mmCIF file of C-alpha atoms and ligand atoms in Angstrom:
data_model
loop_
_atom_site.group_PDB
_atom_site.id
_atom_site.type_symbol
_atom_site.label_atom_id
_atom_site.label_comp_id
_atom_site.label_asym_id
_atom_site.label_seq_id
_atom_site.Cartn_x
_atom_site.Cartn_y
_atom_site.Cartn_z
ATOM 1 C CA UNK N 1 87.658 9.933 23.982
ATOM 2 C CA UNK N 2 84.150 9.326 25.186
ATOM 3 C CA UNK N 3 81.237 10.606 23.132
ATOM 4 C CA UNK N 4 77.474 10.460 23.482
ATOM 5 C CA UNK N 5 75.598 9.948 20.243
ATOM 6 C CA UNK N 6 71.834 10.292 19.910
ATOM 7 C CA UNK N 7 70.551 7.448 17.763
ATOM 8 C CA UNK N 8 67.355 7.618 15.721
ATOM 9 C CA UNK N 9 66.815 4.212 14.075
ATOM 10 C CA UNK N 10 63.474 5.313 12.577
ATOM 11 C CA UNK N 11 61.212 3.177 10.381
ATOM 12 C CA UNK N 12 61.442 0.665 7.521
ATOM 13 C CA UNK N 13 65.049 -0.335 6.842
ATOM 14 C CA UNK N 14 66.224 2.261 9.388
ATOM 15 C CA UNK N 15 66.789 -0.103 12.336
ATOM 16 C CA UNK N 16 68.646 -2.631 10.110
ATOM 17 C CA UNK N 17 71.139 -0.157 8.699
ATOM 18 C CA UNK N 18 71.542 1.541 12.082
ATOM 19 C CA UNK N 19 72.365 -1.785 13.772
ATOM 20 C CA UNK N 20 75.162 -2.422 11.257
ATOM 21 C CA UNK N 21 76.468 1.107 11.689
ATOM 22 C CA UNK N 22 76.627 1.002 15.481
ATOM 23 C CA UNK N 23 78.585 -2.233 15.286
ATOM 24 C CA UNK N 24 80.984 -0.523 12.884
ATOM 25 C CA UNK N 25 81.382 2.358 15.347
ATOM 26 C CA UNK N 26 82.079 -0.124 18.137
ATOM 27 C CA UNK N 27 84.934 -1.610 16.103
ATOM 28 C CA UNK N 28 86.291 1.885 15.465
ATOM 29 C CA UNK N 29 86.077 2.566 19.198
ATOM 30 C CA UNK N 30 88.009 -0.583 19.973
ATOM 31 C CA UNK N 31 90.668 0.058 17.345
ATOM 32 C CA UNK N 32 91.248 3.697 18.261
ATOM 33 C CA UNK N 33 90.485 3.600 21.984
ATOM 34 C CA UNK N 34 87.200 5.524 22.133
ATOM 35 C CA UNK N 35 83.936 4.855 23.897
ATOM 36 C CA UNK N 36 80.705 5.697 22.116
ATOM 37 C CA UNK N 37 77.593 5.867 24.252
ATOM 38 C CA UNK N 38 74.343 5.542 22.327
ATOM 39 C CA UNK N 39 71.115 7.131 23.473
ATOM 40 C CA UNK N 40 68.077 6.162 21.486
ATOM 41 C CA UNK N 41 65.714 8.927 20.442
ATOM 42 C CA UNK N 42 62.492 7.620 18.866
ATOM 43 C CA UNK N 43 61.273 9.654 15.908
ATOM 44 C CA UNK N 44 58.996 8.962 12.941
ATOM 45 C CA UNK N 45 56.244 6.388 12.566
ATOM 46 C CA UNK N 46 57.609 4.173 15.351
ATOM 47 C CA UNK N 47 57.503 7.117 17.756
ATOM 48 C CA UNK N 48 53.919 7.824 16.734
ATOM 49 C CA UNK N 49 53.013 4.192 17.485
ATOM 50 C CA UNK N 50 54.692 4.324 20.879
ATOM 51 C CA UNK N 51 53.629 7.733 22.112
ATOM 52 C CA UNK N 52 51.209 9.292 19.647
ATOM 53 C CA UNK N 53 53.757 11.865 18.439
ATOM 54 C CA UNK N 54 56.270 11.577 15.582
ATOM 55 C CA UNK N 55 58.748 13.673 17.573
ATOM 56 C CA UNK N 56 58.450 13.380 21.364
ATOM 57 C CA UNK N 57 60.048 16.276 23.251
ATOM 58 C CA UNK N 58 62.217 13.747 25.100
ATOM 59 C CA UNK N 59 63.845 12.843 21.769
ATOM 60 C CA UNK N 60 64.602 16.482 21.013
ATOM 61 C CA UNK N 61 66.153 16.786 24.489
ATOM 62 C CA UNK N 62 68.239 13.652 23.960
ATOM 63 C CA UNK N 63 69.561 15.068 20.687
ATOM 64 C CA UNK N 64 70.290 18.481 22.179
ATOM 65 C CA UNK N 65 72.154 16.827 25.055
ATOM 66 C CA UNK N 66 74.380 14.687 22.853
ATOM 67 C CA UNK N 67 77.664 15.275 21.025
ATOM 68 C CA UNK N 68 76.107 14.340 17.708
ATOM 69 C CA UNK N 69 72.976 12.850 16.165
ATOM 70 C CA UNK N 70 72.767 9.840 13.854
ATOM 71 C CA UNK N 71 69.501 9.315 12.016
ATOM 72 C CA UNK N 72 68.623 6.378 9.745
ATOM 73 C CA UNK N 73 65.340 6.958 7.889
ATOM 74 C CA UNK N 74 61.673 7.472 8.661
ATOM 75 C CA UNK N 75 58.252 7.012 7.042
ATOM 76 C CA UNK N 76 56.024 4.347 5.566
ATOM 77 C CA UNK N 77 52.677 3.901 3.824
ATOM 78 C CA UNK N 78 50.942 2.798 7.020
ATOM 79 C CA UNK N 79 51.098 6.390 8.253
ATOM 80 C CA UNK N 80 49.912 8.050 5.024
ATOM 81 C CA UNK N 81 46.383 8.514 6.346
ATOM 82 C CA UNK N 82 47.495 10.537 9.385
ATOM 83 C CA UNK N 83 47.005 14.296 9.586
ATOM 84 C CA UNK N 84 50.110 16.207 8.457
ATOM 85 C CA UNK N 85 51.352 16.997 11.974
ATOM 86 C CA UNK N 86 51.288 13.325 13.023
ATOM 87 C CA UNK N 87 53.081 11.954 9.979
ATOM 88 C CA UNK N 88 56.653 10.659 10.332
ATOM 89 C CA UNK N 89 57.892 13.436 7.995
ATOM 90 C CA UNK N 90 56.583 16.032 10.454
ATOM 91 C CA UNK N 91 58.901 14.461 13.024
ATOM 92 C CA UNK N 92 61.896 14.829 10.735
ATOM 93 C CA UNK N 93 61.112 18.416 9.769
ATOM 94 C CA UNK N 94 60.412 19.265 13.422
ATOM 95 C CA UNK N 95 63.762 17.807 14.429
ATOM 96 C CA UNK N 96 65.630 19.745 11.740
ATOM 97 C CA UNK N 97 63.973 22.914 12.963
ATOM 98 C CA UNK N 98 64.467 22.137 16.675
ATOM 99 C CA UNK N 99 68.174 21.586 16.066
ATOM 100 C CA UNK N 100 68.341 24.669 13.830
ATOM 101 C CA UNK N 101 70.220 22.754 11.136
ATOM 102 C CA UNK N 102 69.761 25.096 8.186
ATOM 103 C CA UNK N 103 72.555 23.688 6.025
ATOM 104 C CA UNK N 104 72.321 20.245 4.481
ATOM 105 C CA UNK N 105 75.437 19.020 2.722
ATOM 106 C CA UNK N 106 75.043 16.135 0.302
ATOM 107 C CA UNK N 107 78.117 14.923 -1.568
ATOM 108 C CA UNK N 108 77.814 13.183 -4.936
ATOM 109 C CA UNK N 109 80.990 11.428 -5.975
ATOM 110 C CA UNK N 110 81.325 8.513 -8.338
ATOM 111 C CA UNK N 111 83.516 5.769 -6.892
ATOM 112 C CA UNK N 112 85.758 4.459 -9.688
ATOM 113 C CA UNK N 113 84.830 0.964 -8.451
ATOM 114 C CA UNK N 114 81.190 1.704 -9.204
ATOM 115 C CA UNK N 115 81.603 3.216 -12.661
ATOM 116 C CA UNK N 116 79.468 0.448 -14.123
ATOM 117 C CA UNK N 117 76.585 1.331 -11.777
ATOM 118 C CA UNK N 118 76.486 4.855 -13.226
ATOM 119 C CA UNK N 119 73.541 5.080 -15.646
ATOM 120 C CA UNK N 120 75.211 7.820 -17.737
ATOM 121 C CA UNK N 121 77.168 7.152 -20.932
ATOM 122 C CA UNK N 122 80.781 6.137 -20.178
ATOM 123 C CA UNK N 123 82.149 9.202 -21.989
ATOM 124 C CA UNK N 124 80.186 11.409 -19.562
ATOM 125 C CA UNK N 125 81.012 9.370 -16.438
ATOM 126 C CA UNK N 126 84.687 9.280 -17.434
ATOM 127 C CA UNK N 127 84.887 13.045 -17.003
ATOM 128 C CA UNK N 128 84.431 12.390 -13.295
ATOM 129 C CA UNK N 129 81.546 13.226 -10.970
ATOM 130 C CA UNK N 130 82.473 14.946 -7.736
ATOM 131 C CA UNK N 131 80.216 17.696 -6.483
ATOM 132 C CA UNK N 132 78.344 18.659 -3.346
ATOM 133 C CA UNK N 133 74.777 19.870 -3.023
ATOM 134 C CA UNK N 134 74.364 22.501 -0.302
ATOM 135 C CA UNK N 135 70.651 22.504 0.413
ATOM 136 C CA UNK N 136 68.880 25.049 2.621
ATOM 137 C CA UNK N 137 67.018 22.873 5.095
ATOM 138 C CA UNK N 138 64.666 24.804 7.358
ATOM 139 C CA UNK N 139 63.038 27.368 5.077
ATOM 140 C CA UNK N 140 61.162 27.625 1.797
ATOM 141 C CA UNK N 141 58.000 25.717 0.918
ATOM 142 C CA UNK N 142 58.684 23.042 3.542
ATOM 143 C CA UNK N 143 58.235 25.530 6.354
ATOM 144 C CA UNK N 144 55.978 28.186 4.811
ATOM 145 C CA UNK N 145 52.291 28.319 5.651
ATOM 146 C CA UNK N 146 50.412 25.263 4.351
ATOM 147 C CA UNK N 147 46.734 25.894 3.698
ATOM 148 C CA UNK N 148 43.928 23.764 2.394
ATOM 149 C CA UNK N 149 40.211 24.309 2.329
ATOM 150 C CA UNK N 150 37.383 25.705 0.273
ATOM 151 C CA UNK N 151 37.920 28.938 -1.632
ATOM 152 C CA UNK N 152 34.679 30.133 -3.241
ATOM 153 C CA UNK N 153 33.348 26.609 -2.838
ATOM 154 C CA UNK N 154 36.336 25.028 -4.639
ATOM 155 C CA UNK N 155 38.760 22.779 -2.778
ATOM 156 C CA UNK N 156 42.103 24.572 -2.820
ATOM 157 C CA UNK N 157 45.540 24.129 -1.257
ATOM 158 C CA UNK N 158 48.673 26.234 -1.125
ATOM 159 C CA UNK N 159 52.202 26.151 0.283
ATOM 160 C CA UNK N 160 54.067 29.362 0.833
ATOM 161 C CA UNK N 161 57.683 29.407 -0.379
ATOM 162 C CA UNK N 162 59.285 32.225 1.594
ATOM 163 C CA UNK N 163 62.897 33.226 2.232
ATOM 164 C CA UNK N 164 64.327 36.113 4.178
ATOM 165 C CA UNK N 165 67.600 37.809 3.374
ATOM 166 C CA UNK N 166 69.201 36.416 6.527
ATOM 167 C CA UNK N 167 68.204 32.829 5.680
ATOM 168 C CA UNK N 168 69.743 33.084 2.216
ATOM 169 C CA UNK N 169 72.878 34.778 3.422
ATOM 170 C CA UNK N 170 73.790 32.178 6.051
ATOM 171 C CA UNK N 171 73.371 29.206 3.693
ATOM 172 C CA UNK N 172 75.263 31.030 0.942
ATOM 173 C CA UNK N 173 78.201 31.487 3.319
ATOM 174 C CA UNK N 174 78.229 27.742 4.033
ATOM 175 C CA UNK N 175 78.455 27.048 0.299
ATOM 176 C CA UNK N 176 81.204 29.600 -0.350
ATOM 177 C CA UNK N 177 83.255 28.399 2.642
ATOM 178 C CA UNK N 178 82.929 24.823 1.422
ATOM 179 C CA UNK N 179 83.891 25.791 -2.129
ATOM 180 C CA UNK N 180 87.125 27.254 -0.784
ATOM 181 C CA UNK N 181 88.075 23.792 0.486
ATOM 182 C CA UNK N 182 87.286 22.295 -2.927
ATOM 183 C CA UNK N 183 87.569 23.777 -6.431
ATOM 184 C CA UNK N 184 86.286 27.240 -5.514
ATOM 185 C CA UNK N 185 83.223 27.117 -7.748
ATOM 186 C CA UNK N 186 79.646 27.735 -6.610
ATOM 187 C CA UNK N 187 76.640 27.235 -8.859
ATOM 188 C CA UNK N 188 73.595 28.850 -7.250
ATOM 189 C CA UNK N 189 70.383 27.239 -8.453
ATOM 190 C CA UNK N 190 67.051 29.067 -8.459
ATOM 191 C CA UNK N 191 63.988 29.843 -10.559
ATOM 192 C CA UNK N 192 64.483 33.581 -10.663
ATOM 193 C CA UNK N 193 62.708 33.870 -14.005
ATOM 194 C CA UNK N 194 59.439 32.999 -12.237
ATOM 195 C CA UNK N 195 59.673 33.120 -8.420
ATOM 196 C CA UNK N 196 60.054 36.191 -6.223
ATOM 197 C CA UNK N 197 61.790 34.121 -3.531
ATOM 198 C CA UNK N 198 64.352 33.090 -6.160
ATOM 199 C CA UNK N 199 64.961 36.689 -7.199
ATOM 200 C CA UNK N 200 65.781 37.546 -3.583
ATOM 201 C CA UNK N 201 67.926 34.401 -3.415
ATOM 202 C CA UNK N 202 69.934 35.465 -6.456
ATOM 203 C CA UNK N 203 70.380 39.009 -5.194
ATOM 204 C CA UNK N 204 71.623 37.922 -1.763
ATOM 205 C CA UNK N 205 73.903 35.179 -3.101
ATOM 206 C CA UNK N 206 75.475 37.669 -5.527
ATOM 207 C CA UNK N 207 76.113 40.090 -2.682
ATOM 208 C CA UNK N 208 77.672 37.396 -0.450
ATOM 209 C CA UNK N 209 79.923 36.448 -3.388
ATOM 210 C CA UNK N 210 81.573 39.860 -3.121
ATOM 211 C CA UNK N 211 83.153 38.631 0.124
ATOM 212 C CA UNK N 212 84.573 35.621 -1.712
ATOM 213 C CA UNK N 213 86.388 37.044 -4.704
ATOM 214 C CA UNK N 214 88.506 33.876 -4.864
ATOM 215 C CA UNK N 215 85.370 31.779 -5.522
ATOM 216 C CA UNK N 216 83.686 31.733 -8.936
ATOM 217 C CA UNK N 217 79.902 32.057 -8.814
ATOM 218 C CA UNK N 218 77.430 31.286 -11.549
ATOM 219 C CA UNK N 219 73.635 31.175 -11.428
ATOM 220 C CA UNK N 220 71.525 28.510 -13.064
ATOM 221 C CA UNK N 221 67.780 27.912 -13.311
ATOM 222 C CA UNK N 222 66.710 24.727 -11.574
ATOM 223 C CA UNK N 223 65.207 23.132 -14.696
ATOM 224 C CA UNK N 224 68.451 23.687 -16.582
ATOM 225 C CA UNK N 225 70.433 22.355 -13.615
ATOM 226 C CA UNK N 226 68.378 19.148 -13.584
ATOM 227 C CA UNK N 227 69.342 18.702 -17.208
ATOM 228 C CA UNK N 228 73.020 19.665 -16.766
ATOM 229 C CA UNK N 229 73.460 17.110 -13.958
ATOM 230 C CA UNK N 230 72.715 14.436 -16.557
ATOM 231 C CA UNK N 231 74.378 16.109 -19.543
ATOM 232 C CA UNK N 232 77.682 17.248 -17.983
ATOM 233 C CA UNK N 233 77.932 16.586 -14.237
ATOM 234 C CA UNK N 234 81.670 17.232 -14.326
ATOM 235 C CA UNK N 235 80.992 20.985 -14.503
ATOM 236 C CA UNK N 236 79.762 21.160 -10.896
ATOM 237 C CA UNK N 237 81.754 21.703 -7.713
ATOM 238 C CA UNK N 238 79.306 23.151 -5.153
ATOM 239 C CA UNK N 239 75.609 23.451 -5.995
ATOM 240 C CA UNK N 240 73.859 25.894 -3.674
ATOM 241 C CA UNK N 241 70.089 25.789 -3.608
ATOM 242 C CA UNK N 242 66.891 26.185 -1.596
ATOM 243 C CA UNK N 243 65.093 23.434 0.271
ATOM 244 C CA UNK N 244 62.700 21.930 -2.284
ATOM 245 C CA UNK N 245 65.047 22.240 -5.262
ATOM 246 C CA UNK N 246 67.799 20.671 -3.155
ATOM 247 C CA UNK N 247 65.563 17.771 -2.200
ATOM 248 C CA UNK N 248 64.941 16.999 -5.866
ATOM 249 C CA UNK N 249 68.427 17.655 -7.249
ATOM 250 C CA UNK N 250 70.131 15.605 -4.527
ATOM 251 C CA UNK N 251 68.057 12.547 -5.419
ATOM 252 C CA UNK N 252 69.005 13.045 -9.050
ATOM 253 C CA UNK N 253 72.662 13.422 -8.078
ATOM 254 C CA UNK N 254 72.565 10.215 -6.051
ATOM 255 C CA UNK N 255 71.238 8.274 -9.023
ATOM 256 C CA UNK N 256 74.090 9.228 -11.336
ATOM 257 C CA UNK N 257 76.693 8.078 -8.834
ATOM 258 C CA UNK N 258 75.288 4.587 -8.759
ATOM 259 C CA UNK N 259 72.849 4.403 -5.908
ATOM 260 C CA UNK N 260 70.965 6.457 -3.429
ATOM 261 C CA UNK N 261 72.055 3.764 -0.972
ATOM 262 C CA UNK N 262 75.578 5.203 -0.910
ATOM 263 C CA UNK N 263 75.196 8.865 -0.036
ATOM 264 C CA UNK N 264 75.437 10.279 3.468
ATOM 265 C CA UNK N 265 74.598 13.814 4.463
ATOM 266 C CA UNK N 266 75.426 16.318 7.152
ATOM 267 C CA UNK N 267 73.026 18.939 8.478
ATOM 268 C CA UNK N 268 74.235 21.729 10.667
ATOM 269 C CA UNK N 269 73.325 25.144 11.950
ATOM 270 C CA UNK N 270 74.961 27.830 14.010
ATOM 271 C CA UNK N 271 75.869 25.544 16.940
ATOM 272 C CA UNK N 272 78.310 22.665 16.822
ATOM 273 C CA UNK N 273 75.562 20.028 17.041
ATOM 274 C CA UNK N 274 75.042 18.346 13.688
ATOM 275 C CA UNK N 275 72.743 15.681 12.341
ATOM 276 C CA UNK N 276 74.038 12.888 10.104
ATOM 277 C CA UNK N 277 71.816 10.742 7.940
ATOM 278 C CA UNK N 278 71.780 8.834 4.659
ATOM 279 C CA UNK N 279 69.886 10.774 1.997
ATOM 280 C CA UNK N 280 67.702 7.795 1.130
ATOM 281 C CA UNK N 281 64.331 7.018 2.666
ATOM 282 C CA UNK N 282 63.072 4.133 4.781
ATOM 283 C CA UNK N 283 62.397 1.794 1.807
ATOM 284 C CA UNK N 284 59.423 0.041 3.465
ATOM 285 C CA UNK N 285 59.159 -2.350 0.486
ATOM 286 C CA UNK N 286 62.411 -4.078 1.443
ATOM 287 C CA UNK N 287 62.306 -3.591 5.229
ATOM 288 C CA UNK N 288 63.130 -6.661 7.304
ATOM 289 C CA UNK N 289 64.509 -8.617 4.342
ATOM 290 C CA UNK N 290 68.198 -7.982 5.020
ATOM 291 C CA UNK N 291 68.656 -6.637 1.483
ATOM 292 C CA UNK N 292 69.164 -2.927 2.253
ATOM 293 C CA UNK N 293 72.464 -1.220 1.535
ATOM 294 C CA UNK N 294 73.951 -0.043 4.861
ATOM 295 C CA UNK N 295 76.783 1.925 3.242
ATOM 296 C CA UNK N 296 75.143 5.370 3.170
ATOM 297 C CA UNK N 297 74.390 5.040 6.887
ATOM 298 C CA UNK N 298 77.888 3.752 7.658
ATOM 299 C CA UNK N 299 79.363 6.629 5.644
ATOM 300 C CA UNK N 300 77.134 9.057 7.562
ATOM 301 C CA UNK N 301 78.808 7.785 10.728
ATOM 302 C CA UNK N 302 82.214 8.304 9.093
ATOM 303 C CA UNK N 303 81.223 11.867 8.253
ATOM 304 C CA UNK N 304 80.152 12.384 11.873
ATOM 305 C CA UNK N 305 83.530 11.229 13.165
ATOM 306 C CA UNK N 306 85.312 13.581 10.789
ATOM 307 C CA UNK N 307 83.206 16.696 11.100
ATOM 308 C CA UNK N 308 81.725 16.569 14.621
ATOM 309 C CA UNK N 309 83.803 14.335 16.846
ATOM 310 C CA UNK N 310 87.291 15.396 15.924
ATOM 311 C CA UNK N 311 88.146 11.905 14.703
ATOM 312 C CA UNK N 312 89.282 12.532 11.149
ATOM 313 C CA UNK N 313 91.541 9.497 10.957
ATOM 314 C CA UNK N 314 88.806 7.235 12.301
ATOM 315 C CA UNK N 315 86.346 8.568 9.722
ATOM 316 C CA UNK N 316 88.855 8.023 6.928
ATOM 317 C CA UNK N 317 89.384 4.450 8.123
ATOM 318 C CA UNK N 318 85.670 3.746 7.634
ATOM 319 C CA UNK N 319 85.700 5.385 4.188
ATOM 320 C CA UNK N 320 88.710 3.267 3.283
ATOM 321 C CA UNK N 321 86.920 0.084 4.372
ATOM 322 C CA UNK N 322 83.917 1.065 2.229
ATOM 323 C CA UNK N 323 86.142 1.651 -0.837
ATOM 324 C CA UNK N 324 87.940 -1.629 -0.170
ATOM 325 C CA UNK N 325 84.662 -3.547 0.065
ATOM 326 C CA UNK N 326 83.530 -2.079 -3.247
ATOM 327 C CA UNK N 327 86.876 -2.819 -4.855
ATOM 328 C CA UNK N 328 86.603 -6.409 -3.659
ATOM 329 C CA UNK N 329 83.398 -6.562 -5.684
ATOM 330 C CA UNK N 330 81.034 -6.730 -2.724
ATOM 331 C CA UNK N 331 77.621 -5.433 -3.730
ATOM 332 C CA UNK N 332 74.223 -5.119 -2.149
ATOM 333 C CA UNK N 333 71.307 -5.619 -4.531
ATOM 334 C CA UNK N 334 70.901 -1.906 -5.335
ATOM 335 C CA UNK N 335 74.384 -1.667 -6.836
ATOM 336 C CA UNK N 336 74.788 -5.223 -8.125
ATOM 337 C CA UNK N 337 73.239 -4.511 -11.537
ATOM 338 C CA UNK N 338 71.492 -7.900 -11.402
ATOM 339 C CA UNK N 339 74.744 -9.688 -10.497
ATOM 340 C CA UNK N 340 75.512 -11.507 -7.244
ATOM 341 C CA UNK N 341 74.548 -9.521 -4.150
ATOM 342 C CA UNK N 342 75.098 -9.802 -0.417
ATOM 343 C CA UNK N 343 72.736 -8.691 2.329
ATOM 344 C CA UNK N 344 72.774 -5.780 4.728
ATOM 345 C CA UNK N 345 74.271 -7.772 7.609
ATOM 346 C CA UNK N 346 76.943 -9.368 5.432
ATOM 347 C CA UNK N 347 77.992 -5.963 4.093
ATOM 348 C CA UNK N 348 78.197 -4.563 7.632
ATOM 349 C CA UNK N 349 80.185 -7.601 8.718
ATOM 350 C CA UNK N 350 82.610 -7.155 5.805
ATOM 351 C CA UNK N 351 83.192 -3.500 6.657
ATOM 352 C CA UNK N 352 83.959 -4.494 10.249
ATOM 353 C CA UNK N 353 86.411 -7.180 9.161
ATOM 354 C CA UNK N 354 88.179 -4.711 6.876
ATOM 355 C CA UNK N 355 88.309 -2.188 9.727
ATOM 356 C CA UNK N 356 89.539 -4.571 12.365
ATOM 357 C CA UNK N 357 92.859 -5.235 10.619
HETATM 358 C C1 IPM U 1 65.142 14.030 2.396
HETATM 359 C C2 IPM U 1 63.767 13.454 2.453
HETATM 360 C C3 IPM U 1 62.887 14.313 3.338
HETATM 361 C C4 IPM U 1 62.842 15.686 2.716
HETATM 362 C C5 IPM U 1 61.474 13.749 3.574
HETATM 363 C C6 IPM U 1 61.494 12.379 4.181
HETATM 364 C C7 IPM U 1 60.610 14.686 4.389
HETATM 365 O O1 IPM U 1 63.243 13.314 1.168
HETATM 366 O O2 IPM U 1 65.791 14.142 3.457
HETATM 367 O O3 IPM U 1 65.587 14.367 1.301
HETATM 368 O O4 IPM U 1 62.014 15.943 1.821
HETATM 369 O O5 IPM U 1 63.623 16.534 3.141
HETATM 370 MG MG1 MG U 2 64.619 13.773 -0.392
#
């Protein structure tokens, strides 16, 4: 097969982890007889430096014209002073909206090989951690009206958290469909004791559940959920939640499975075009030092092969190489617990060697 993949290396450690990932894909192509064509789409701070915009229209077009989109990470302190619409994050949010990817799927699974990197007590970790956060991605406070200015002479700012019935319904269906392929349990997370948008959320999710009588639904307040993820993560199968809550809970989830450097994510909408990215950021503090963990990015590519490019076996081969590398004791600094660590390039190289056999 021949596939065109839009590549967004981004900022900070982005280009380093992307370089390792593309080389992994090339090995997969060689082993399984596929050709991957890469088309670079600048986005983020680097795009702002080059063309004054964090998301040039040409990059959106490149993504829309490709079979799939791979994104590393964007952002950095050097762009903090920019107005909101020029910041790297505006590029990312604009891309998510331009591609219409309303569903963000973030798995949190503890590799047995990494049990010692889990910060929870062994008796909690031993119960197993294997759940998925389904985060609404193009609504809520991220995309509501942002206002700042003087109100009665006092500097004031506000962000509108709004959801429509239709927006809740379509993401709820993604979560219920996914639950059917897993343990058939959805935990819908909201703040319905305080927020009107959450009360609508709960009402719509409950109604959608009537179409999925084989799936068990429970509702949980977000503050309680944050606590339960630490107290008893084994209780979760699919966590369904809105944009901002999902942003926060997915970082928490990544921490309990050892490292944010390990978790890939998939974002998709109504079309077949999906966006794959690690859930971590651009880590500007370690950029250019060859210490970043490329595994979340490499696993994002594996996810892309499985879910977008009809290459399930190829994706599993990458996942297998990642498990093997961890079992062999190979660790980047973030998961080494102070022990011996290898760099980003060496980890990428190891994955390729394991794949080439
Ligand atoms: C994420 C990130 C982004 C988000 C940032 C970079 C805008 O934290 O993908 O989780 O908040 O969605
Ligand atoms: Mg986040």
